[in-house]
Every structure is written in C-alpha cells, then in structure tokens.
PDB file of C-alpha atoms in Angstrom:
ATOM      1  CA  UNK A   1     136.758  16.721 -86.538  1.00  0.00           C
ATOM      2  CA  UNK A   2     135.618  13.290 -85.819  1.00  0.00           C
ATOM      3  CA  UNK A   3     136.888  13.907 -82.392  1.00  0.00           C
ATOM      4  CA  UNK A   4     134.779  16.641 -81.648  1.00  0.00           C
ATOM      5  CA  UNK A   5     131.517  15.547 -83.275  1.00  0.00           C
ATOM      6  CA  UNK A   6     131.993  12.008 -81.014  1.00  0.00           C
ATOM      7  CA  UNK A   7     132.360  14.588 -77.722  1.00  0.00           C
ATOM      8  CA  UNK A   8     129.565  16.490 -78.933  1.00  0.00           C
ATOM      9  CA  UNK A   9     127.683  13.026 -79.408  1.00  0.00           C
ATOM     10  CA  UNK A  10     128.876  11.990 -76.128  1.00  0.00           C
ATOM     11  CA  UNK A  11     127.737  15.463 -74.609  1.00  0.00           C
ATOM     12  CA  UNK A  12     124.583  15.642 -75.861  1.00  0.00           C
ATOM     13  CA  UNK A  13     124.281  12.347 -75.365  1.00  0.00           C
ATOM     14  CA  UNK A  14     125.210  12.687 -71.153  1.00  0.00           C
ATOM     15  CA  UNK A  15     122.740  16.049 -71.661  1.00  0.00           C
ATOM     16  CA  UNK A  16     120.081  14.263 -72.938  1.00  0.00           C
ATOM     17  CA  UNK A  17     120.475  11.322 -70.317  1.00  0.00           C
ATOM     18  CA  UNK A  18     119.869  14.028 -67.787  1.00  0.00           C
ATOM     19  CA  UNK A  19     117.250  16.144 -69.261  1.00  0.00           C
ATOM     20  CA  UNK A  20     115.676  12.352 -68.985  1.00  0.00           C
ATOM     21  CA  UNK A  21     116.573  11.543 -65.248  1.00  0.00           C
ATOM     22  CA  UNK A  22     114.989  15.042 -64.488  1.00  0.00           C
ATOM     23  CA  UNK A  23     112.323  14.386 -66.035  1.00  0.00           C
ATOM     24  CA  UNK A  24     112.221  11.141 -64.630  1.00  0.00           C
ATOM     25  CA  UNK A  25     112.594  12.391 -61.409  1.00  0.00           C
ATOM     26  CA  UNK A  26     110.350  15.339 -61.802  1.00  0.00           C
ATOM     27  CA  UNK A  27     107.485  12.693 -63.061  1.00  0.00           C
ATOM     28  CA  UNK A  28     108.159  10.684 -60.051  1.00  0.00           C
ATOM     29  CA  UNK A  29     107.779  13.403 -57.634  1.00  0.00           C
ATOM     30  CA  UNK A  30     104.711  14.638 -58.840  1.00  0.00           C
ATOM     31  CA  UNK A  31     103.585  11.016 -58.349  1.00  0.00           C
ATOM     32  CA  UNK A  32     104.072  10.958 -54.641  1.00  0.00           C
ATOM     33  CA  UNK A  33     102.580  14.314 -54.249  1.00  0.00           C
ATOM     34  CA  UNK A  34      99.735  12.747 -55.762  1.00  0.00           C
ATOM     35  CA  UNK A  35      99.929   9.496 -53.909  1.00  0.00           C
ATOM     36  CA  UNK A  36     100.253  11.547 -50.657  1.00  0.00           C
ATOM     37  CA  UNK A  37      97.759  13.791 -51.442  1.00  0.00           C
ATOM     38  CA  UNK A  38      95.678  11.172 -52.216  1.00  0.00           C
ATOM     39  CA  UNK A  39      96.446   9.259 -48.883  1.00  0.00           C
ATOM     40  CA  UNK A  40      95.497  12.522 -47.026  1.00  0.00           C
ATOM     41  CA  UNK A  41      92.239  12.731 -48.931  1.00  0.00           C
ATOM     42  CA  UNK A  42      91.926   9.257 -47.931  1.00  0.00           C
ATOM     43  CA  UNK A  43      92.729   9.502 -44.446  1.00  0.00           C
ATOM     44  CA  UNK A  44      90.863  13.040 -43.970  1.00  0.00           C
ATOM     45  CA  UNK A  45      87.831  10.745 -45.376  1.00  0.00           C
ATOM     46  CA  UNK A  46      88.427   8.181 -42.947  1.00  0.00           C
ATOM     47  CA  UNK A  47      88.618  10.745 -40.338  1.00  0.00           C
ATOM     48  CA  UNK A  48      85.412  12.439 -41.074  1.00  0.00           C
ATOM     49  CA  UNK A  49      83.417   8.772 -41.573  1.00  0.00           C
ATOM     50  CA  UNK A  50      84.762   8.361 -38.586  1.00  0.00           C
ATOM     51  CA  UNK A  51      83.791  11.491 -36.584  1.00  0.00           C
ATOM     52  CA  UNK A  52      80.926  10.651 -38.034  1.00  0.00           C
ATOM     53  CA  UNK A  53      80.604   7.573 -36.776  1.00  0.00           C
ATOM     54  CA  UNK A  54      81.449   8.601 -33.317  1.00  0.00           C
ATOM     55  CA  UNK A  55      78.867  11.659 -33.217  1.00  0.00           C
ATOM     56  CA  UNK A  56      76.238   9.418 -34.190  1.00  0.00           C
ATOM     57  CA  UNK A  57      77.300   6.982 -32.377  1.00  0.00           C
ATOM     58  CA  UNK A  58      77.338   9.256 -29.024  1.00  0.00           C
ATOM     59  CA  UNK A  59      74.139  10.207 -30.376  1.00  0.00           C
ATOM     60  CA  UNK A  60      72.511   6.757 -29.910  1.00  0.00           C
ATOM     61  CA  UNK A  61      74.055   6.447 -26.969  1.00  0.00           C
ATOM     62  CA  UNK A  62      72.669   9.903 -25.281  1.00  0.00           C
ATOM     63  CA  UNK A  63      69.064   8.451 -26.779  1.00  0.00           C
ATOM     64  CA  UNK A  64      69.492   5.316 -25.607  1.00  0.00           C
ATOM     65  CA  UNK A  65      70.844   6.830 -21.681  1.00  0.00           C
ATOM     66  CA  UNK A  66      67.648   9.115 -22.312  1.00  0.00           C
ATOM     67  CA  UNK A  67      65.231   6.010 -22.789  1.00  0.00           C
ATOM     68  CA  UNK A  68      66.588   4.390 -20.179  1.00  0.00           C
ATOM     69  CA  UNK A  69      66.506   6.949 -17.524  1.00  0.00           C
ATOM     70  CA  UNK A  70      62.540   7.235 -19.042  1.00  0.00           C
ATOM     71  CA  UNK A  71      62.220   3.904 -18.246  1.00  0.00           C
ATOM     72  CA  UNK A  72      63.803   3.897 -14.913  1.00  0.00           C
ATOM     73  CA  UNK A  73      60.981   7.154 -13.719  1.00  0.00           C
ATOM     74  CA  UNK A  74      58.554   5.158 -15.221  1.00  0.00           C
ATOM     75  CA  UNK A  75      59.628   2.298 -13.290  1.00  0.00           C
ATOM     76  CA  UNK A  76      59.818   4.525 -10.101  1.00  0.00           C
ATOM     77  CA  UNK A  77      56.608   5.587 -10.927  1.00  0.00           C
ATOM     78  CA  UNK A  78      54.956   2.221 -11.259  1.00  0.00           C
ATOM     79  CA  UNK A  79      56.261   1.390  -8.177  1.00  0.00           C
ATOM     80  CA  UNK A  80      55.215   4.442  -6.205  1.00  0.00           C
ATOM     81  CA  UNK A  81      51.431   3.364  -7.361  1.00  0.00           C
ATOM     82  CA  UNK A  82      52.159  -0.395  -6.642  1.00  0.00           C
ATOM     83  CA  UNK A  83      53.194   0.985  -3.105  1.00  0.00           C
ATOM     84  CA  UNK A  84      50.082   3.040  -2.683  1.00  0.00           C
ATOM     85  CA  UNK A  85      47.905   0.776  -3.810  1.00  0.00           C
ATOM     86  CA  UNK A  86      49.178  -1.485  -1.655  1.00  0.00           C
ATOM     87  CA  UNK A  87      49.223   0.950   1.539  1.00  0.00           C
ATOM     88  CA  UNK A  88      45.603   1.183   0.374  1.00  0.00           C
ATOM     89  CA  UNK A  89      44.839  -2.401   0.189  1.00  0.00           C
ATOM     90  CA  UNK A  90      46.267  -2.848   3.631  1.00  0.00           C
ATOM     91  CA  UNK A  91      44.701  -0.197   5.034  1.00  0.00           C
ATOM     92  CA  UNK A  92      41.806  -1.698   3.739  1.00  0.00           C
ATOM     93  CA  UNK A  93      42.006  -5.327   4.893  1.00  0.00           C
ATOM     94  CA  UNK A  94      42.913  -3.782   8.540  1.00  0.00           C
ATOM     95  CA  UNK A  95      39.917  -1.931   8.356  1.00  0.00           C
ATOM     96  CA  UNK A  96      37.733  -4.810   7.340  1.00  0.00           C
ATOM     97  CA  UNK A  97      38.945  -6.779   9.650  1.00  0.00           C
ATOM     98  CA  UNK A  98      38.362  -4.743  12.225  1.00  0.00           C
ATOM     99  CA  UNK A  99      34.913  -4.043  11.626  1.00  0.00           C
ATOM    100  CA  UNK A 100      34.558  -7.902  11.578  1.00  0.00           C
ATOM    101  CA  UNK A 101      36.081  -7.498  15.118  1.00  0.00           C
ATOM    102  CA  UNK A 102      33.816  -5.290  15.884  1.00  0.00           C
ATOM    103  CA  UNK A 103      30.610  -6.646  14.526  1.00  0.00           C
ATOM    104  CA  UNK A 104      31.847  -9.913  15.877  1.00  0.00           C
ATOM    105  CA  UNK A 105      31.528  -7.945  19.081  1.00  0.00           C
ATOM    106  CA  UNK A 106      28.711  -6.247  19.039  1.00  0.00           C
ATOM    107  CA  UNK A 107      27.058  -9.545  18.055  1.00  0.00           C
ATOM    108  CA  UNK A 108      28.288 -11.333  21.107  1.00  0.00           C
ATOM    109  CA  UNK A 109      27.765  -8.817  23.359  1.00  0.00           C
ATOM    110  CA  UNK A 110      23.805  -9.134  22.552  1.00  0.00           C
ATOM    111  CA  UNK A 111      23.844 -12.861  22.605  1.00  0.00           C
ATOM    112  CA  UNK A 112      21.766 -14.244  25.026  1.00  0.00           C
ATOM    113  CA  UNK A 113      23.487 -15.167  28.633  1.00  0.00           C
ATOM    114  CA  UNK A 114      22.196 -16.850  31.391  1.00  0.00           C
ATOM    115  CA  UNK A 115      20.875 -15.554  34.486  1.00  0.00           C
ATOM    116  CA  UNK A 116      19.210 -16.133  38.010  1.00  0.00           C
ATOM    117  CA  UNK A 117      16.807 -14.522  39.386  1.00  0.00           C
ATOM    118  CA  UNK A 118      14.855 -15.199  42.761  1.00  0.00           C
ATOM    119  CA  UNK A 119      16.182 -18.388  42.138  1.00  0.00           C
ATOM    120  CA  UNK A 120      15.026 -19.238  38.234  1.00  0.00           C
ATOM    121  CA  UNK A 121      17.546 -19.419  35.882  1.00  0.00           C
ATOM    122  CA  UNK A 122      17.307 -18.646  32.111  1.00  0.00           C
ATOM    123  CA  UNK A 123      18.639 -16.754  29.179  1.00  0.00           C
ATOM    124  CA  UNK A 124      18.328 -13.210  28.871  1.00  0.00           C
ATOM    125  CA  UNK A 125      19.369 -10.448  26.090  1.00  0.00           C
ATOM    126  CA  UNK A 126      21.786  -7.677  27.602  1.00  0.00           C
ATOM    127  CA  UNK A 127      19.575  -5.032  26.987  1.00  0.00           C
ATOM    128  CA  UNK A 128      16.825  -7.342  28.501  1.00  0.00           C
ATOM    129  CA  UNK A 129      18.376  -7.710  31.679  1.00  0.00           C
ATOM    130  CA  UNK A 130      19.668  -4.326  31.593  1.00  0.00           C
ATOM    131  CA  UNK A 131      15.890  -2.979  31.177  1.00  0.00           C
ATOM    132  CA  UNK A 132      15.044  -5.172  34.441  1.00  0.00           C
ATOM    133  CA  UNK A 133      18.009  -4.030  36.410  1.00  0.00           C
ATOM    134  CA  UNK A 134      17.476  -0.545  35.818  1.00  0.00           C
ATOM    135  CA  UNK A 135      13.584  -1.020  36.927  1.00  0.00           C
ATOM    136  CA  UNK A 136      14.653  -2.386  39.971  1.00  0.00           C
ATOM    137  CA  UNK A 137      17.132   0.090  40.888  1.00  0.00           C
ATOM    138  CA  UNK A 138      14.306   2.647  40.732  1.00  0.00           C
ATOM    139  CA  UNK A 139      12.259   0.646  42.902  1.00  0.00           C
ATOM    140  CA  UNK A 140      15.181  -0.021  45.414  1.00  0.00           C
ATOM    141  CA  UNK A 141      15.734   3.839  45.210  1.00  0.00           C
ATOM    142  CA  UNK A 142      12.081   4.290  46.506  1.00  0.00           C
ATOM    143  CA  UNK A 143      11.024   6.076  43.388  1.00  0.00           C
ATOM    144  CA  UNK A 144       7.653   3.918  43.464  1.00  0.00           C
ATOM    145  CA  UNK A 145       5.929   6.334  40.810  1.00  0.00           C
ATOM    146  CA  UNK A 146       8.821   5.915  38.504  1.00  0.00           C
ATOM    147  CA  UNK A 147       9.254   1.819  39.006  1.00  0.00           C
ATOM    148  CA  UNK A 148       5.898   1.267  38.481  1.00  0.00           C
ATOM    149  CA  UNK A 149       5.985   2.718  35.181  1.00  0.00           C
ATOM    150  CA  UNK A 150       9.446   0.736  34.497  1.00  0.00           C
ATOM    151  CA  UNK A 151       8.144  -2.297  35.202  1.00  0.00           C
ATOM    152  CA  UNK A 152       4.614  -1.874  33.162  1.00  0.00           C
ATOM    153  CA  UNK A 153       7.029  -0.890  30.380  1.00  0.00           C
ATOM    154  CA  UNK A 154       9.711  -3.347  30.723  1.00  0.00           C
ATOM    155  CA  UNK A 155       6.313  -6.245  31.133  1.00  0.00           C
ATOM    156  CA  UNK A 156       5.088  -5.067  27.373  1.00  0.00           C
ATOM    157  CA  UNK A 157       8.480  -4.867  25.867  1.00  0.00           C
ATOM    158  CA  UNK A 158       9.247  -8.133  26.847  1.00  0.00           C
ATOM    159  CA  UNK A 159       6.432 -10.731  26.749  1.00  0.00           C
ATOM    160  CA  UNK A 160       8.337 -14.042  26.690  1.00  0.00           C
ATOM    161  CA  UNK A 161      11.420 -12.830  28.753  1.00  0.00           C
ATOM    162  CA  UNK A 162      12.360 -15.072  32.088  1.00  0.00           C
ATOM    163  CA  UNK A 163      12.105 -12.146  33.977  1.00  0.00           C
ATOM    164  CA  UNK A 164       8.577 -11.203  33.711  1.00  0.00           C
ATOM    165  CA  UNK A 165       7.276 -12.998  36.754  1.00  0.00           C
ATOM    166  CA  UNK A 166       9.422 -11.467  39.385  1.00  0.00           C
ATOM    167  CA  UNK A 167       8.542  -8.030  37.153  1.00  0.00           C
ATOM    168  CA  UNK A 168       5.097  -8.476  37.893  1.00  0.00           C
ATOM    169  CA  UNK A 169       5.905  -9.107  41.133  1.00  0.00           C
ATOM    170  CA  UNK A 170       7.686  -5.823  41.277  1.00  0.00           C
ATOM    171  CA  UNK A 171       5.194  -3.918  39.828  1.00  0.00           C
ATOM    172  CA  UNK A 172       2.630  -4.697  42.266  1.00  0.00           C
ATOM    173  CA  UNK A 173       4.888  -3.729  45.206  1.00  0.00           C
ATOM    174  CA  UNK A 174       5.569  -0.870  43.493  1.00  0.00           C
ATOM    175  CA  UNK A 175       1.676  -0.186  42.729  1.00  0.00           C
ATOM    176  CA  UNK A 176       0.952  -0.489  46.387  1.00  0.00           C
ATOM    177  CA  UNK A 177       3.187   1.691  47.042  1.00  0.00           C
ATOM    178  CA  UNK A 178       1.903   4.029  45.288  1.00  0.00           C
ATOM    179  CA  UNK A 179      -1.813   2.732  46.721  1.00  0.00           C
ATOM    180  CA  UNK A 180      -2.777   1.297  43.261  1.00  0.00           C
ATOM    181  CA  UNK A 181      -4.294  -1.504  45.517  1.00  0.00           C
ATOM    182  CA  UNK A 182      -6.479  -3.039  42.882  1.00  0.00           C
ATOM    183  CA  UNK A 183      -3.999  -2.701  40.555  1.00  0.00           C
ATOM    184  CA  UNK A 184      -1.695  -4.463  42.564  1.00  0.00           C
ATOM    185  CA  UNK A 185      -4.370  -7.315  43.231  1.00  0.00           C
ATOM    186  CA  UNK A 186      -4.231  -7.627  39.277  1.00  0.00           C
ATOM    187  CA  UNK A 187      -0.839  -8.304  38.876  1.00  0.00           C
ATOM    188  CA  UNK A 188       0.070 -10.431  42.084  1.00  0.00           C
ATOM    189  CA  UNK A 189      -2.131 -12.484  40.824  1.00  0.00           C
ATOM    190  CA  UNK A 190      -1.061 -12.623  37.262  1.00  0.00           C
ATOM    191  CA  UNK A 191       2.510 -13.233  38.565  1.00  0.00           C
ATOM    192  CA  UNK A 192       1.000 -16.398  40.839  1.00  0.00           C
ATOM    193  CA  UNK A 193      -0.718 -17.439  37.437  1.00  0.00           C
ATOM    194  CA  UNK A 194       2.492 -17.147  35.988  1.00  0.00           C
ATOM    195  CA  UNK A 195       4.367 -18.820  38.177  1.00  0.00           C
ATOM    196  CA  UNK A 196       3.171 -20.519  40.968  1.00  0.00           C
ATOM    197  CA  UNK A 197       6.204 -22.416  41.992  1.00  0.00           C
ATOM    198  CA  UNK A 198       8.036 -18.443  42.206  1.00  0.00           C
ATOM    199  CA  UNK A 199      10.228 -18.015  45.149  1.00  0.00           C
ATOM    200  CA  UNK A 200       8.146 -15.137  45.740  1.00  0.00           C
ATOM    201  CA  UNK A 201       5.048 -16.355  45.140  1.00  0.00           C
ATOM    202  CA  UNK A 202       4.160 -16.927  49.069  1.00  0.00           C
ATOM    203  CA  UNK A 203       5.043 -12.563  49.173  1.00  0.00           C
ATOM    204  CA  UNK A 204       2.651 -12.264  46.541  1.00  0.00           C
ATOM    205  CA  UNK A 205      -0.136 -13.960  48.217  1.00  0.00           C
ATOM    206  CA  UNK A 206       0.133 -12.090  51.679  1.00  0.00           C
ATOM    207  CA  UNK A 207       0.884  -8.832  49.224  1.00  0.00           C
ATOM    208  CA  UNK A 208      -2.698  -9.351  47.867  1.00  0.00           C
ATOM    209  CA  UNK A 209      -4.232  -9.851  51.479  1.00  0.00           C
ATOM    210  CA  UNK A 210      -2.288  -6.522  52.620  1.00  0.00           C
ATOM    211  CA  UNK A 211      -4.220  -4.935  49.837  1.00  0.00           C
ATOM    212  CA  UNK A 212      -7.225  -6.290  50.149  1.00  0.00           C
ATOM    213  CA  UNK A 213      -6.500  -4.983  54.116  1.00  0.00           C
ATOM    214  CA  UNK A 214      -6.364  -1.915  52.942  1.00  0.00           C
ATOM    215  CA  UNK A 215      -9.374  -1.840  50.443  1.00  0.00           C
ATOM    216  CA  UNK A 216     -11.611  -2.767  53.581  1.00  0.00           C
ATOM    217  CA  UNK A 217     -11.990  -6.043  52.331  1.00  0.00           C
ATOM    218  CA  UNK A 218     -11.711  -8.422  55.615  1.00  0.00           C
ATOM    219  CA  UNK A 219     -13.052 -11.327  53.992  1.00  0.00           C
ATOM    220  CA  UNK A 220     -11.752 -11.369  50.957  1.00  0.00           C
ATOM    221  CA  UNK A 221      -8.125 -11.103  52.702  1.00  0.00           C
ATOM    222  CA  UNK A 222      -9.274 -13.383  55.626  1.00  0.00           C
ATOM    223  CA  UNK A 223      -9.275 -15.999  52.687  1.00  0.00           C
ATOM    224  CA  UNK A 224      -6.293 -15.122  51.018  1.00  0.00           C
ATOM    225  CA  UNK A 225      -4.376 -15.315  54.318  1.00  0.00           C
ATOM    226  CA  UNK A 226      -6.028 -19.165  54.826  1.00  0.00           C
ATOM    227  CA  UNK A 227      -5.173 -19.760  51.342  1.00  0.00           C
ATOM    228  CA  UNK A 228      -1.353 -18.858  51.790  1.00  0.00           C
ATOM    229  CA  UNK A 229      -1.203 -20.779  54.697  1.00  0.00           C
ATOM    230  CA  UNK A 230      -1.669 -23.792  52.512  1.00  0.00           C
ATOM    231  CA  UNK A 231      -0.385 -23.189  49.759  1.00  0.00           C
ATOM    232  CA  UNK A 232       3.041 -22.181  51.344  1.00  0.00           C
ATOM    233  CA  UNK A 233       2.874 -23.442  54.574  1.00  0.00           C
ATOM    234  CA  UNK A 234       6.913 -23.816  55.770  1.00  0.00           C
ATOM    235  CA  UNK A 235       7.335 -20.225  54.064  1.00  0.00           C
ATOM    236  CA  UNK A 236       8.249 -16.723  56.317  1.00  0.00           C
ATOM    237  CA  UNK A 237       5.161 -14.958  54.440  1.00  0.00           C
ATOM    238  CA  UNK A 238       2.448 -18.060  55.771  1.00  0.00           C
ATOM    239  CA  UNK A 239       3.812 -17.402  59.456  1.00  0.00           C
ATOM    240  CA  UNK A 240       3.323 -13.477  58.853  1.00  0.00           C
ATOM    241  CA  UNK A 241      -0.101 -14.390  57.503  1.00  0.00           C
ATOM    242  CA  UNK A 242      -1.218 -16.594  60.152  1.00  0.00           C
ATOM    243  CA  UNK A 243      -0.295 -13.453  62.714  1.00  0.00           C
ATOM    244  CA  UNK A 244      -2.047 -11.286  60.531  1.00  0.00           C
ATOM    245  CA  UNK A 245      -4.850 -13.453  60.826  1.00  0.00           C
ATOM    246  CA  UNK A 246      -5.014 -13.772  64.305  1.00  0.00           C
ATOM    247  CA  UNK A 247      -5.533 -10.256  64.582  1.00  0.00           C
ATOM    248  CA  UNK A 248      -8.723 -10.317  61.840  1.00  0.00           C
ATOM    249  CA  UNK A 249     -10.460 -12.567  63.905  1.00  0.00           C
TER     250      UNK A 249
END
C-alpha cells in the first residue's frame, strides 16, 4: 500500500514537474512573441522615422535644388543686364568718342590756314577762302554780272579778311566789264587806299585811266597815266600807260 501511494507520489510528483515545465515553457514562449513583437514594433518604428526622415529629407533637398536653380536664372539674368548694359555703355563711349572725332574735325577744318594771294600771305577761314575762290571762278568764267555781285558780297561779309584788296580789285574789273565805269573808279581806288604796295596795284591805276578813257575824261586819265608812271615805274602796266599816253597827246 505504501508502495503504491510512494508511485502515486512519485507520479504525480513527475506530472506535476511537467504541468510546471509546460507552463514554464508556455510562459517563455509567449515572452519571445512579445519580445519579437515588440522588436518588430520597434523596428517598423525605426523604419517609418526613417522613411520619414528620408522623404523630408529629399524634400529639403528638391527645395534646396529648386533655390538653387532660382538662383542660378537669377544669376543668368543679372548677367544678361550686366552684358547689356555694358553693350550699351560701349556703344556709348564709341559714340562719344566719335563725335569728339568729329567735332574735333569739324573744328579743324574751320581753323584758320594760311594763304597767298597776288603775292600777300595771311590766314584765312575755309569758308573765307572758299567765298573768294568761288567769286573768282565766276569772274574767270566771264560771268561779269554775276562776279560783280560775288565780290560786293564776299567785300561786306568779310571786312577784315586778307583777301579784300585783291577783291576790290576784282570787283572793279568786273564792274568795267559790265561798264560800271564810275563804279569801278570807286573801288580801284579803295583797293590802292588799301593797299598800295598790292602786286596789282600798278593794274589798278591804268584800270582807273581805262575808265576814265572811256567816261571821256582825257585829263583826268592823262594824269592818272603820269601818276602810274611814277608810282610804278619798272612795272608792265607803267610801260602800257606810257603807250597809252603817247596816243592822248
């Protein structure tokens, strides 16, 4: 009897033991579902932070790409100006200096020059001795009418200019030309008062007896002619005077 109640100690004994170890076992197994379940939880966490992380980390990124292309176009842009302004300014400082050129030009191409004339030198403006050429030419072209109004004009334009003494001189050939004899007196005269010294001065003398020839006036250009004989004695118009002298008497 003792015999069986130390088996059935010994049995429930060994049962018990493993109602224990399953229990045991079944306690630790829930514990490493929980442990793992817990790791997953941690690790889907970690996961998602960092997803997270990364999306918003992309996202700076994109923004920060986006602000610096923005600044790059602005850049571009900046420079685009700076380069037009910069045509511009160059345009500009070509064009200023050309119109210094130019002015530069202009204002040398009126300065006074020197010229000769009938053997008298001085300076003259371009349009001055332009003025005086262009007279002449008429005269040379045997428009007397024309000439003589040239050379009245060109006299009164000019007061002070070098040129007016062979001008007058001009404009009394060209005035008896045109049979302005008294005229012509006036201003061969004025040229001799002008300049006496004038390499055409001895012309202008006989030109005043030729008109005073021609007014009827034998004395008056008997007494020129004696005069320019002289005055101007070595000169080609004293000879012409004394023949035309000769022929008075």
């Amino acid at each position: 009897m003792r015999g069986l109640t130390l088996r059935g100690a010994v049995l429930a004994a060994a049962l018990l033991c493993a109602s224990l170890g399953a229990q045991a076992a079944l306690f630790e197994d829930d514990e490493a579902r929980r442990a793992i379940l817990d790791l997953r939880q941690r690790v889907e966490t970690m996961r998602q932070q960092a997803e997270q992380r990364q999306s918003e980390e992309s996202a700076q990124l994109r923004r920060s790409l986006l602000d610096l292309q923005n600044q790059i176009e602005q850049m571009r842009g900046d420079m685009a100006r700076l380069t037009g302004q910069n045509e511009q300014l160059t345009k500009t400082v070509t064009d200023l200096q050309q119109r210094q050129t130019d002015t530069d030009t202009r204002a040398k191409s009126n300065e006074p020059s020197k010229v000769a004339v009938d053997g008298r030198e001085f300076n003259a403006d371009p349009k001055e001795k332009a003025d005086f050429d262009a007279a002449l030419g008429i005269f040379r072209a045997g428009q007397f009418a024309q000439a003589q109004t040239a050379f009245a004009d060109f006299v009164k334009r000019y007061p002070q200019s070098g040129y007016n003494a062979s001008a007058l001189f001009w404009l009394g050939n060209a005035q008896y030309a045109t049979r302005n004899y008294n005229e012509a007196i006036a201003n061969f005269r004025s040229m001799l008062s002008l300049a006496p010294d004038h390499a055409k001065a001895p012309e202008a003398v006989l030109s005043i007896a030729n008109c005073q020839i021609e007014l009827k006036d034998t004395k008056a250009a008997r007494r020129t002619l004696e005069d320019l004989t002289k005055a101007y004695p070595q000169s080609e118009a004293a000879q012409a005077g004394r023949e035309r002298l000769s022929r008075l008497r």
